[in-house]
Amino acid sequence: MYGDDIHLRLHRIRAERLRQEAREAAARRPGARPLRTRLGWTLVEVGLRLATPRGPHAGLTARLDY
């Protein structure tokens, strides 16, 4: 069928245009880091917080004044 081939070509053209627009938009934001990098550093930060022992004064602690 002729329509299937045309539809596929139009889809590929549109997909390439969308990719180009995404690249241009990313180039306009020089300070933005990729999502993978931000997520990675967030996981490192969470891991360090979990691995660091807490002192008795940190967080919610029960106070017994007697």
Coordinates of N, CA, C and O in Angstrom, one line a residue, residues 7-23:
H7 N 3.1 7.5 5.2 CA 2.9 7.8 6.7 C 4.2 7.6 7.4 O 4.5 8.4 8.3
L8 N 4.9 6.6 7.1 CA 6.2 6.3 7.8 C 7.2 7.4 7.5 O 7.9 7.9 8.4
R9 N 7.3 7.8 6.3 CA 8.2 8.9 5.9 C 7.8 10.2 6.7 O 8.7 10.9 7.2
L10 N 6.5 10.5 6.7 CA 6.1 11.8 7.4 C 6.4 11.7 8.9 O 6.8 12.6 9.5
H11 N 6.2 10.5 9.4 CA 6.5 10.3 10.9 C 8.0 10.5 11.1 O 8.4 11.2 12.1
R12 N 8.9 10.0 10.3 CA 10.3 10.2 10.5 C 10.7 11.6 10.3 O 11.6 12.1 11.1
I13 N 10.1 12.3 9.4 CA 10.5 13.8 9.2 C 10.0 14.5 10.4 O 10.8 15.4 11.0
R14 N 8.8 14.3 10.9 CA 8.4 15.0 12.1 C 9.2 14.6 13.4 O 9.5 15.5 14.2
A15 N 9.6 13.4 13.5 CA 10.4 13.0 14.6 C 11.8 13.7 14.6 O 12.3 14.2 15.6
E16 N 12.4 13.8 13.4 CA 13.6 14.5 13.3 C 13.5 16.0 13.6 O 14.4 16.6 14.3
R17 N 12.4 16.6 13.2 CA 12.2 18.0 13.5 C 12.0 18.2 15.0 O 12.5 19.2 15.6
L18 N 11.3 17.3 15.7 CA 11.1 17.4 17.1 C 12.5 17.2 17.9 O 12.8 17.9 18.8
R19 N 13.3 16.3 17.4 CA 14.6 16.1 18.0 C 15.5 17.4 17.8 O 16.2 17.8 18.8
Q20 N 15.4 18.0 16.7 CA 16.2 19.2 16.4 C 15.7 20.4 17.3 O 16.5 21.1 17.9
E21 N 14.4 20.5 17.5 CA 13.8 21.5 18.4 C 14.3 21.3 19.8 O 14.6 22.2 20.6
A22 N 14.3 20.0 20.2 CA 14.8 19.7 21.6 C 16.2 20.0 21.8 O 16.7 20.5 22.8
R23 N 17.1 19.7 20.8 CA 18.5 20.1 20.9 C 18.7 21.6 20.9 O 19.5 22.1 21.7

